[in-house]
Tab-separated table of C-alpha atoms in Angstrom:
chain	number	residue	atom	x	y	z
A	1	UNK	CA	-168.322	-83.068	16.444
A	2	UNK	CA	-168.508	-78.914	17.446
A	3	UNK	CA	-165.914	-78.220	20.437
A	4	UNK	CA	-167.903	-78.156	23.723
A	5	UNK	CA	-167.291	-75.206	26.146
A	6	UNK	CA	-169.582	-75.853	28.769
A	7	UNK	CA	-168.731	-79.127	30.694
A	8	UNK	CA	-170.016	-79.064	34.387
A	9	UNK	CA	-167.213	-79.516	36.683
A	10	UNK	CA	-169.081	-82.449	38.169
A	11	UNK	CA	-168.811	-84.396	34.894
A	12	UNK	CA	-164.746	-83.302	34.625
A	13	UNK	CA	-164.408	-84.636	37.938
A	14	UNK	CA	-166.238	-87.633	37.515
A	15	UNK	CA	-164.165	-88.795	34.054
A	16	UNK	CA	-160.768	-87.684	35.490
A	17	UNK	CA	-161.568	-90.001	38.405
A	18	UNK	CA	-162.262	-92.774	36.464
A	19	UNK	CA	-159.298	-92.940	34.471
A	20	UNK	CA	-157.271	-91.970	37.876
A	21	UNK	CA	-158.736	-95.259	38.855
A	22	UNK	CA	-158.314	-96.854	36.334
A	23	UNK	CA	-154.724	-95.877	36.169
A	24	UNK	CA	-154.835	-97.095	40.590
A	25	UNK	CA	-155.386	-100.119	39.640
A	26	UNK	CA	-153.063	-101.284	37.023
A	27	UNK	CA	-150.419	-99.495	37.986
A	28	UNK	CA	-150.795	-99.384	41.750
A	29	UNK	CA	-152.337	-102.613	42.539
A	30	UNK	CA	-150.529	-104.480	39.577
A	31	UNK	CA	-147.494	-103.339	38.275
A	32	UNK	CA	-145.575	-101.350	40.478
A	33	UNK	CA	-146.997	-102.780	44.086
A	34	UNK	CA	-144.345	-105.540	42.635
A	35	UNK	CA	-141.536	-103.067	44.039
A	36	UNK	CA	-141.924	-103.234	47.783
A	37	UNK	CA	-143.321	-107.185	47.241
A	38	UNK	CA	-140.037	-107.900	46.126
A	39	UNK	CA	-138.032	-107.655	49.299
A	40	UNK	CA	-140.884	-109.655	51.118
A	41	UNK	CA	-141.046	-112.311	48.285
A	42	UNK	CA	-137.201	-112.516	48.292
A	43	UNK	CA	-137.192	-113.225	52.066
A	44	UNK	CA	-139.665	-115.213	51.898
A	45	UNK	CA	-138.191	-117.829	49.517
A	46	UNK	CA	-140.217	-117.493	46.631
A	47	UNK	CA	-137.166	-116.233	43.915
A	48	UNK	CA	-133.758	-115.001	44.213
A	49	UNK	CA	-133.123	-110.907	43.847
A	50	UNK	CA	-131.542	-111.698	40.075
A	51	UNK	CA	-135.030	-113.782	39.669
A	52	UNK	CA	-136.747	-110.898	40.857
A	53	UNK	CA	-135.293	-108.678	38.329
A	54	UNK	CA	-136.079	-111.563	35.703
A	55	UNK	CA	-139.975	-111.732	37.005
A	56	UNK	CA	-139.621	-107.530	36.838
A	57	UNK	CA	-138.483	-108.195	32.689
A	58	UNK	CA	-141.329	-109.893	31.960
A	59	UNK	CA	-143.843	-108.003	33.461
A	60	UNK	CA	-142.356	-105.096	31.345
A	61	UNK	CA	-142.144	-106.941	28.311
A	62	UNK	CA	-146.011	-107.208	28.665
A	63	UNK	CA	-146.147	-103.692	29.195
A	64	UNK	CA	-144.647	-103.159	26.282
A	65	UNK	CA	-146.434	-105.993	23.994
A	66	UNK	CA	-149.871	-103.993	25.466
A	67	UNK	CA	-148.907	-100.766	24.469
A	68	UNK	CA	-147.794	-102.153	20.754
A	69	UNK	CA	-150.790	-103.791	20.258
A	70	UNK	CA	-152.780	-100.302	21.327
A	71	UNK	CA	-150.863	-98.337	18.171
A	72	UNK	CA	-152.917	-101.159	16.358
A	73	UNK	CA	-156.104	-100.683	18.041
A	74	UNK	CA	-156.047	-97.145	18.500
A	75	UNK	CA	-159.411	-95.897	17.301
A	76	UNK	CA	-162.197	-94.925	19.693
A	77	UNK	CA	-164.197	-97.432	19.108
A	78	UNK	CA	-161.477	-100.541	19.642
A	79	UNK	CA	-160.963	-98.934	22.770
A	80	UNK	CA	-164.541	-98.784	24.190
A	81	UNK	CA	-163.937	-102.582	23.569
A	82	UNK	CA	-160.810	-103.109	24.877
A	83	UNK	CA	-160.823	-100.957	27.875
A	84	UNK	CA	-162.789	-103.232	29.956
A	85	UNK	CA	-161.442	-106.306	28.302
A	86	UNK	CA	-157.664	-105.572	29.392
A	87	UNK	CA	-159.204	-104.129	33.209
A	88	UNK	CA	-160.813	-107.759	33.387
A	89	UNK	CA	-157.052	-109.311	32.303
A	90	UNK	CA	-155.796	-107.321	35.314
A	91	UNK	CA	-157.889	-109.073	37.683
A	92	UNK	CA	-157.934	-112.508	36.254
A	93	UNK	CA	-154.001	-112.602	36.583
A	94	UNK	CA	-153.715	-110.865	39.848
A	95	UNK	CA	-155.639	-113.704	41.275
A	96	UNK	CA	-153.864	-116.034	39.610
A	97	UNK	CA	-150.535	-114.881	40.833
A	98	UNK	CA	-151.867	-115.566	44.847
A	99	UNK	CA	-152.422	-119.075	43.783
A	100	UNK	CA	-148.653	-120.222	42.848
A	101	UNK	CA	-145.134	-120.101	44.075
A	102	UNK	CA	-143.788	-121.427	40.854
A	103	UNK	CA	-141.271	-119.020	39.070
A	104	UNK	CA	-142.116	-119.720	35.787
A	105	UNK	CA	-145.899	-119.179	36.348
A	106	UNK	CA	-145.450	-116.139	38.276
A	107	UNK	CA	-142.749	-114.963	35.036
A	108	UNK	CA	-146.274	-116.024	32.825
A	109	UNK	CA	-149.121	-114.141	34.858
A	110	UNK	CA	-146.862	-111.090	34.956
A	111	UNK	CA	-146.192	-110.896	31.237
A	112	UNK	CA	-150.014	-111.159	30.719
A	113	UNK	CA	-150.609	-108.587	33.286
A	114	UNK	CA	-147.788	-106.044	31.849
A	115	UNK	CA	-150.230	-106.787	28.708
A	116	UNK	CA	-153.406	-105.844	29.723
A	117	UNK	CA	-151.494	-102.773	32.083
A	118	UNK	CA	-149.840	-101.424	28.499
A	119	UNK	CA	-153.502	-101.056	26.745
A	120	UNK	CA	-155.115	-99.699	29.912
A	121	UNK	CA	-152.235	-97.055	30.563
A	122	UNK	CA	-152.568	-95.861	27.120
A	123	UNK	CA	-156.170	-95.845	26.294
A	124	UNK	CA	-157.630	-94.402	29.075
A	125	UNK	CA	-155.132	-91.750	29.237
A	126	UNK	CA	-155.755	-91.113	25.524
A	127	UNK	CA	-159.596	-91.796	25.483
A	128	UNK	CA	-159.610	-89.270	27.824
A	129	UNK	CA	-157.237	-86.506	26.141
A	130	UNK	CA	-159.429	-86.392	23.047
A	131	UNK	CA	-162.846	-85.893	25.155
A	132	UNK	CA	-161.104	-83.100	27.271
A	133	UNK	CA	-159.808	-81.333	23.730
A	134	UNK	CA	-163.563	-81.468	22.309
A	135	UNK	CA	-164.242	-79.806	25.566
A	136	UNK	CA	-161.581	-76.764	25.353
A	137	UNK	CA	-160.040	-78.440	28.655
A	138	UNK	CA	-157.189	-80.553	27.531
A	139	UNK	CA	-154.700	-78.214	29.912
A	140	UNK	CA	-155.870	-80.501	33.096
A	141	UNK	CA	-155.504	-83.682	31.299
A	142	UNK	CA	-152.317	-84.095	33.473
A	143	UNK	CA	-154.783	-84.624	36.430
A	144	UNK	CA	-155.417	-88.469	35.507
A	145	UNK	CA	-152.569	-89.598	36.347
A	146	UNK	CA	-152.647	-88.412	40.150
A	147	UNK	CA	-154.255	-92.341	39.781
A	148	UNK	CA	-150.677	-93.693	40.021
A	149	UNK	CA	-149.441	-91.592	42.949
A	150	UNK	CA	-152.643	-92.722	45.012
A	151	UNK	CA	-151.750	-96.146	43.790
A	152	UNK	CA	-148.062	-95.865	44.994
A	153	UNK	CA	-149.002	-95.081	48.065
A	154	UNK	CA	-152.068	-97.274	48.423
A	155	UNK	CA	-149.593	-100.585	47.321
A	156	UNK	CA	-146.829	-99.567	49.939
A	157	UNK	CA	-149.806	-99.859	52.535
A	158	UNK	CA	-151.502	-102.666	51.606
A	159	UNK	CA	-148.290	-104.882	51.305
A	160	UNK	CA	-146.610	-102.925	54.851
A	161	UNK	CA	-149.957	-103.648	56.742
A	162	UNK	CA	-150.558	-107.206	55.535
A	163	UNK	CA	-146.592	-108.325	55.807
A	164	UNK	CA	-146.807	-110.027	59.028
A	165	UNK	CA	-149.781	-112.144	57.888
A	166	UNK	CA	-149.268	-113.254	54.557
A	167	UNK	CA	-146.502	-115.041	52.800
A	168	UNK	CA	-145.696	-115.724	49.704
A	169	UNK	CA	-147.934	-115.892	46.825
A	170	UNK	CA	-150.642	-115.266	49.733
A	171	UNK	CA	-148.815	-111.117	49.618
A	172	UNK	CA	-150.781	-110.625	46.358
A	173	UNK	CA	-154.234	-111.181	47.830
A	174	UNK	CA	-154.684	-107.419	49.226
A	175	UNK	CA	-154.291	-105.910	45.483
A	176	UNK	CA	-156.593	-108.951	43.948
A	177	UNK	CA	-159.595	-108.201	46.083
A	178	UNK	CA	-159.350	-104.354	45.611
A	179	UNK	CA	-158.933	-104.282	42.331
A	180	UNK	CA	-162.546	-105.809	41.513
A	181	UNK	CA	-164.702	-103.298	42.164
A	182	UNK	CA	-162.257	-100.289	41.139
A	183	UNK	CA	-162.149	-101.910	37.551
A	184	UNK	CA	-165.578	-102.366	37.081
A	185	UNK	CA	-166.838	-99.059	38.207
A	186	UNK	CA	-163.256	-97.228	36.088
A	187	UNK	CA	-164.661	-99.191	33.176
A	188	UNK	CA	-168.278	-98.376	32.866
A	189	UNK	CA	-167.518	-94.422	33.455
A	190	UNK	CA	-165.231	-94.498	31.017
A	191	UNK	CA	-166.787	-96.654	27.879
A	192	UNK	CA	-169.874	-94.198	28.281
A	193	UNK	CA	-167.578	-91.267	27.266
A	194	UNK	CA	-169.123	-89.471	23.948
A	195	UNK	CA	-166.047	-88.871	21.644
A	196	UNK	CA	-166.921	-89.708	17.812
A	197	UNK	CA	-164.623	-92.284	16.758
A	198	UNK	CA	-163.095	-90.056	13.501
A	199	UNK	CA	-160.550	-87.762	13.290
A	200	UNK	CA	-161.516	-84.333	11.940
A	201	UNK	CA	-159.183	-81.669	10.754
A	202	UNK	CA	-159.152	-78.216	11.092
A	203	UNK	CA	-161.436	-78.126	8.238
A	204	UNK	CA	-164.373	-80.700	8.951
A	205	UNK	CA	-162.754	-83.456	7.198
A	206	UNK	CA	-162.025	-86.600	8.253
A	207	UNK	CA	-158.053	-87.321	8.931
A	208	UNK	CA	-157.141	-90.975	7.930
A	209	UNK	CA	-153.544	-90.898	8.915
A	210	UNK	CA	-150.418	-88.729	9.312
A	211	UNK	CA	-147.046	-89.132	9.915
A	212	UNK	CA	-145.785	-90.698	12.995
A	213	UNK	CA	-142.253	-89.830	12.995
A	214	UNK	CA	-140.508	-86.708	11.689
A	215	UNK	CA	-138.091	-84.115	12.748
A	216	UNK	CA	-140.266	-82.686	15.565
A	217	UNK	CA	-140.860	-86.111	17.056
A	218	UNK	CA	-138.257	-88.501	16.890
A	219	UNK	CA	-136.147	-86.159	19.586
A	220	UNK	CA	-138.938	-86.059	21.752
A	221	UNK	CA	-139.285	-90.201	21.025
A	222	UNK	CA	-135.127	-90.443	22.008
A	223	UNK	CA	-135.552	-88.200	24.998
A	224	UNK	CA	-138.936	-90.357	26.384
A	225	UNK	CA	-136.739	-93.777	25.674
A	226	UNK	CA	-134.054	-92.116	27.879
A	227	UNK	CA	-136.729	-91.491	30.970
A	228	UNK	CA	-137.981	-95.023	30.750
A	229	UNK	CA	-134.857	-96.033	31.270
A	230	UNK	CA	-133.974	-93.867	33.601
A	231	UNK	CA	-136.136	-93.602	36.362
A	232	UNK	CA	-137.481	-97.721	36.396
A	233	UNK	CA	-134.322	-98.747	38.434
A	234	UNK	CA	-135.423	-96.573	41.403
A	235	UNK	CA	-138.825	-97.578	40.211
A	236	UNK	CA	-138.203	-101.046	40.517
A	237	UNK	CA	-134.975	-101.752	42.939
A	238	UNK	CA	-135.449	-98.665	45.734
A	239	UNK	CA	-136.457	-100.838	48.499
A	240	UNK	CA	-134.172	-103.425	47.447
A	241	UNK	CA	-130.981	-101.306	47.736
A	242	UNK	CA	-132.283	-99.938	51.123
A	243	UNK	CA	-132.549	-103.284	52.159
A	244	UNK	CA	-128.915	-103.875	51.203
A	245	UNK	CA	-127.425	-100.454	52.300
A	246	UNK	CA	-129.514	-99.998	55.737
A	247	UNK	CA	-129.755	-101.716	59.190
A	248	UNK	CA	-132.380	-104.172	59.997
A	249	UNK	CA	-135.423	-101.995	60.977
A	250	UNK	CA	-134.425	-98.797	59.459
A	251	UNK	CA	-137.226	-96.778	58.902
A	252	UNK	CA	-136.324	-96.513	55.478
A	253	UNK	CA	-136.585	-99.984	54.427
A	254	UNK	CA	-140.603	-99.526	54.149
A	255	UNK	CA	-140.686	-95.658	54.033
A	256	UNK	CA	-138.605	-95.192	50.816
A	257	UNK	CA	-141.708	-96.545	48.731
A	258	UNK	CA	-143.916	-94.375	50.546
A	259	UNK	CA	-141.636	-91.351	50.228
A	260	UNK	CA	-141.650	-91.878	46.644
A	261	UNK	CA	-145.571	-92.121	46.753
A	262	UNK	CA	-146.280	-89.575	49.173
A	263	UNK	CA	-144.291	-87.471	46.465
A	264	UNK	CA	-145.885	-88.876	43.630
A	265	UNK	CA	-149.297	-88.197	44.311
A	266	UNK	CA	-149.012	-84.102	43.949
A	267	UNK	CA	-146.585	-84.531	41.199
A	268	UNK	CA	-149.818	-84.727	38.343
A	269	UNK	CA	-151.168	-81.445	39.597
A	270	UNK	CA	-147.632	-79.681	40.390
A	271	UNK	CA	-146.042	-80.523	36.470
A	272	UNK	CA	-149.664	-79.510	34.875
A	273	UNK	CA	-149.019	-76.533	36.989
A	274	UNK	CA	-145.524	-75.837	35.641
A	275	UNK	CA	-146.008	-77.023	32.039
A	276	UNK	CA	-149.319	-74.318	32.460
A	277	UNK	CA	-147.165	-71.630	33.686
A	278	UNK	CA	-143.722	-71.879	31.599
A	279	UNK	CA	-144.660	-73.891	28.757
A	280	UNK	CA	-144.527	-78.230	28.429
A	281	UNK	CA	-140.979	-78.057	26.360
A	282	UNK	CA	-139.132	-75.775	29.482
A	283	UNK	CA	-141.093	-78.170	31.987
A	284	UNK	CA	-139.801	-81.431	30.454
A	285	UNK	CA	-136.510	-79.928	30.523
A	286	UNK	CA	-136.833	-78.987	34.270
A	287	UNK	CA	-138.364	-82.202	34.827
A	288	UNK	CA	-135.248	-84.425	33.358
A	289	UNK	CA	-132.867	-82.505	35.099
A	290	UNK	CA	-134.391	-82.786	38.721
A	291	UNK	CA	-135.131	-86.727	38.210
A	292	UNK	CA	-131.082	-86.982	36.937
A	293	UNK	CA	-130.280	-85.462	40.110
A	294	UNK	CA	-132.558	-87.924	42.102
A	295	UNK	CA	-130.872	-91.048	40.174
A	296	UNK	CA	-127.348	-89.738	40.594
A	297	UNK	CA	-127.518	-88.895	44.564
A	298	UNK	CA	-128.408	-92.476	45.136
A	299	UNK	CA	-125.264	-93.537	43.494
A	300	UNK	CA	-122.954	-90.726	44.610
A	301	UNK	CA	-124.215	-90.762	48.052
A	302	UNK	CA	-124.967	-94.379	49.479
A	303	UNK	CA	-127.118	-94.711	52.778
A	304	UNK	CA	-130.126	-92.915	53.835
A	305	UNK	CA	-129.449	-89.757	52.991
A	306	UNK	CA	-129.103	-90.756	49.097
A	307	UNK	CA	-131.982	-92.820	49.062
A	308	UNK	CA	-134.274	-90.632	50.925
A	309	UNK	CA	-132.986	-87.381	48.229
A	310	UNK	CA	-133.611	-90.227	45.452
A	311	UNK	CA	-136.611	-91.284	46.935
A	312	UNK	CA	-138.320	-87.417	46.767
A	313	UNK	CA	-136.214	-86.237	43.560
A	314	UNK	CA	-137.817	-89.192	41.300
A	315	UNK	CA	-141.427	-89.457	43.125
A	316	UNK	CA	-141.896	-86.084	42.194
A	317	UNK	CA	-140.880	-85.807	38.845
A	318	UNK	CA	-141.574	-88.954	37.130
A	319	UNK	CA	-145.056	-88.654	36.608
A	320	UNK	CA	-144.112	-85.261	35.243
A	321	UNK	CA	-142.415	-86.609	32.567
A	322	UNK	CA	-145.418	-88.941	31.195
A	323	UNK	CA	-147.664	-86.177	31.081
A	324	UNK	CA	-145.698	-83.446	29.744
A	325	UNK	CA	-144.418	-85.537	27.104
A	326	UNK	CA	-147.703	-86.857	25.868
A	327	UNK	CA	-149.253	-83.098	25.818
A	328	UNK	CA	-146.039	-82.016	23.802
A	329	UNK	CA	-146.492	-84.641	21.274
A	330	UNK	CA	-150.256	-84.250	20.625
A	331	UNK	CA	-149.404	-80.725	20.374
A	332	UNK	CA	-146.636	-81.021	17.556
A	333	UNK	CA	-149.602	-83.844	15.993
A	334	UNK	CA	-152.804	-82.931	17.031
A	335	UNK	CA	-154.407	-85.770	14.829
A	336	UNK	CA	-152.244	-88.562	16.047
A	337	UNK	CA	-154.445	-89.065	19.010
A	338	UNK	CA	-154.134	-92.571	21.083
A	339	UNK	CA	-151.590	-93.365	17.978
A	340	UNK	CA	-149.177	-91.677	19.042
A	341	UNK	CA	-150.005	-92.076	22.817
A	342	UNK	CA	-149.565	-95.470	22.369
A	343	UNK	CA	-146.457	-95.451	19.988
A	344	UNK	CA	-144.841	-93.746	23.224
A	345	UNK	CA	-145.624	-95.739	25.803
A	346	UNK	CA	-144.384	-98.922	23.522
A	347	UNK	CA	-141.096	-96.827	23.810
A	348	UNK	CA	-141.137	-96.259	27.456
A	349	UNK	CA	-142.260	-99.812	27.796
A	350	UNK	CA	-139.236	-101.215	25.917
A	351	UNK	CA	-137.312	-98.798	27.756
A	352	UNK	CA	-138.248	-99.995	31.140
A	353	UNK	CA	-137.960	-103.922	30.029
A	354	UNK	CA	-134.171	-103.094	29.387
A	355	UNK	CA	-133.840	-101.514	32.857
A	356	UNK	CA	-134.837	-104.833	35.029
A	357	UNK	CA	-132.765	-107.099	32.372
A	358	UNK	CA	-129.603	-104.466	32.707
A	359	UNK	CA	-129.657	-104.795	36.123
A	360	UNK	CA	-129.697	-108.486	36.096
A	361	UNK	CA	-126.707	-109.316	34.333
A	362	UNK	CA	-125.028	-107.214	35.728
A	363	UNK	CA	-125.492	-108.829	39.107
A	364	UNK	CA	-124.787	-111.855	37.795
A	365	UNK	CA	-121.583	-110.174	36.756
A	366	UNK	CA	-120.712	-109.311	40.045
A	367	UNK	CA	-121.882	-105.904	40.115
A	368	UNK	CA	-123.676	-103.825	42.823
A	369	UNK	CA	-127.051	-102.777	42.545
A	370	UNK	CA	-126.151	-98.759	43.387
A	371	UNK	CA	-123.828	-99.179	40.634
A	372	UNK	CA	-126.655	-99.815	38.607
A	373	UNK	CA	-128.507	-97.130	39.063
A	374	UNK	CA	-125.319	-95.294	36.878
A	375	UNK	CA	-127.456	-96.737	34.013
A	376	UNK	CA	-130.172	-94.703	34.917
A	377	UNK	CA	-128.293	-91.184	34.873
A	378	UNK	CA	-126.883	-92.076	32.246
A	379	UNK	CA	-130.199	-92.631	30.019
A	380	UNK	CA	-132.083	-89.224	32.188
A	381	UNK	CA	-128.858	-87.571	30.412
A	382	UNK	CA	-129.680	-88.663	27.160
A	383	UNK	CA	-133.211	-87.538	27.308
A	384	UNK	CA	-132.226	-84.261	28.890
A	385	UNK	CA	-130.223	-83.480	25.603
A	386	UNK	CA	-132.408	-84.917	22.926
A	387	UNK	CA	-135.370	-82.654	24.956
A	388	UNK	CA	-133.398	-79.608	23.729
A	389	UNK	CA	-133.955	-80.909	20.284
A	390	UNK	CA	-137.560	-80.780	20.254
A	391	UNK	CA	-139.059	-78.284	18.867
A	392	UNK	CA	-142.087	-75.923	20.175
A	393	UNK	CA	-145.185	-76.643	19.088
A	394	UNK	CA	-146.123	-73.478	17.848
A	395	UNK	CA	-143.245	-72.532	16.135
A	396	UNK	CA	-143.414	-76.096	14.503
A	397	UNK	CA	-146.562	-75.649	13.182
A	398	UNK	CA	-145.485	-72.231	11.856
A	399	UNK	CA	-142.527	-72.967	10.268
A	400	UNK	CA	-142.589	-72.522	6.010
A	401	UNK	CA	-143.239	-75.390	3.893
């Protein structure tokens, strides 16, 4: 298929919305609109904070079961299938979850929505990479993933401005009902999306396969396990440790999450921007080093000045981290495509079940949660080295046989 130069900005908009939405709604309204549910749902009755990190392990065991199964299914045309099949799991379980109190129900419908939220997150990320490269444009791919950030912030408000009149299983009912229509209209923009479902090489012909895993990617593979890990305890327990560490009505206690997605939302545009201006590889390393910082302050510096540092420091470089890394490693394998997409988000994905299940024994050990988060710097450390093994692209693709 010849490279296409002239895309109207109307139709770049239009596609980068719809996976943005896409993105909203999976990870917004169902994975991580779990995080400030789980103080409510704790209070409420419904699990203990150790179950909650249990119920948190499942979810991203789906997560990372989805994005396994989407290195299997990675061609264009299993995607245009699958797309709207996993957006319709989404829904199906997020209702489901509004209907029980039981823990190992709600341990089920989370494991089948991390599922369906692993394919979406790396198909429509990837579906949309490959149409933006046939189109000369893959520098703003970045800009799909300002999705999540809206999301962030859209699941802070929904479950703040519905906490006084819901309880329960009842708290999941705002992110059910919203979802509908922002899947269905995500998923017909994006199955329309003319990509041809080959590979071609730099010569015409068609590219069957190519190594996954050699000396230019397996650092950058080791650094992106290290980010998983690193930034999902913040991720996942921020509004829990402010609800340890702070006063009864703090203004923290609800406005850590929405720190984080206040931050979050120009992070997509602000990393492109960087990555654009100093190269991806410098970015990523920029990018580990300010999210260490973020993780570390909360554990160095309990109370509300550590979590509101830890609160802006990993909302605004997280997202960073997905996209630069995903540009970097279609650049040192251009061919790889949603393959390799989705062969790093099963990495993340593992990386962020480990987080939840970390965390949970060691409070059943007797540990503190902000002790905890010293896992986290401690994996953004390892990523920050390995991220000084990784080659540039162009120098990779130069080097002599």
């Amino acid at each position: 298929m010849p490279t296409q130069t002239s895309t109207p900005p109307k139709e770049l908009f239009s596609v980068l919305a719809a996976g943005a939405v896409v993105l909203l709604v999976v990870h917004g309204l169902g994975r991580f609109i779990y995080t400030p549910l789980l103080p409510y749902l704790v209070d409420d009755g419904q699990f203990s904070a150790a179950n909650g990190a249990a119920v948190a392990t499942w979810n991203y065991l789906g997560y990372l079961i989805g994005a396994m199964l989407a290195i299997w299914w990675h061609r264009i045309d299993q995607i245009r299938m699958l797309l709207p099949v996993s957006l319709a799991v989404h829904v199906i379980t997020t209702l489901a979850i509004t209907q029980t109190d039981n823990l190992t129900l709600i341990s089920a419908i989370r494991t089948l929505n991390g599922v369906a939220n692993g394919m979406v997150f790396v198909h429509a990320p990837a579906l949309i990479l490959e149409w933006l490269v046939l189109r000369n444009r893959a520098s703003i791919s970045g800009l799909v993933y300002f999705g999540v950030g809206i999301g962030l912030l859209l699941s802070s408000g929904l479950v703040t401005g519905t906490a006084d009149w819901l309880q329960g299983a009842q708290r999941w009912w705002p992110a059910a009902l919203l979802s509908i229509p922002l899947a269905w209209w995500g998923a017909v923009r994006l199955i329309r999306l003319d990509i041809p479902s080959a590979s071609y090489d730099d010569s015409g012909k068609v590219v069957t396969s190519t190594p996954l895993l050699d000396r230019a990617s397996i650092p950058l593979f080791l650094s992106y396990a290290g980010a998983g890990l690193g930034y999902i305890l913040p991720m996942t327990f921020l509004p829990l440790l402010a609800k340890i560490e702070l006063p009864s009505g703090h203004w923290l206690l609800d406005g850590a999450w929405v720190i984080v997605a206040l931050c979050t939302i120009p992070a997509a545009w602000i990393w492109n921007r960087v990555g654009g201006t100093i190269g991806d590889l410098p970015a990523l390393r920029l990018n580990f080093l300010i999210q260490l910082l973020g993780v570390l302050v909360a554990v160095v510096w309990p109370g509300d000045v550590g979590l509101f540092l830890c609160s802006v420091l990993v909302g605004s470089t997280f997202l960073g981290t997905v996209l630069l890394t995903q540009r970097i490693g279609r650049a040192l394998h251009p061919h790889q495509g949603p393959r390799l997409s989705a062969a790093m988000v099963a990495l993340y994905g593992f990386t962020q079940m480990v987080g939840p299940w970390l965390t949970k024994q060691w409070l059943e050990a007797g540990g503190t949660l902000v002790s905890a988060f010293g896992i986290g710097v401690g994996a953004l450390a390892f990523g920050l080295f390995f991220a000084f093994f990784v080659p540039r692209p162009e120098l990779w693709h130069s080097r002599e046989s």
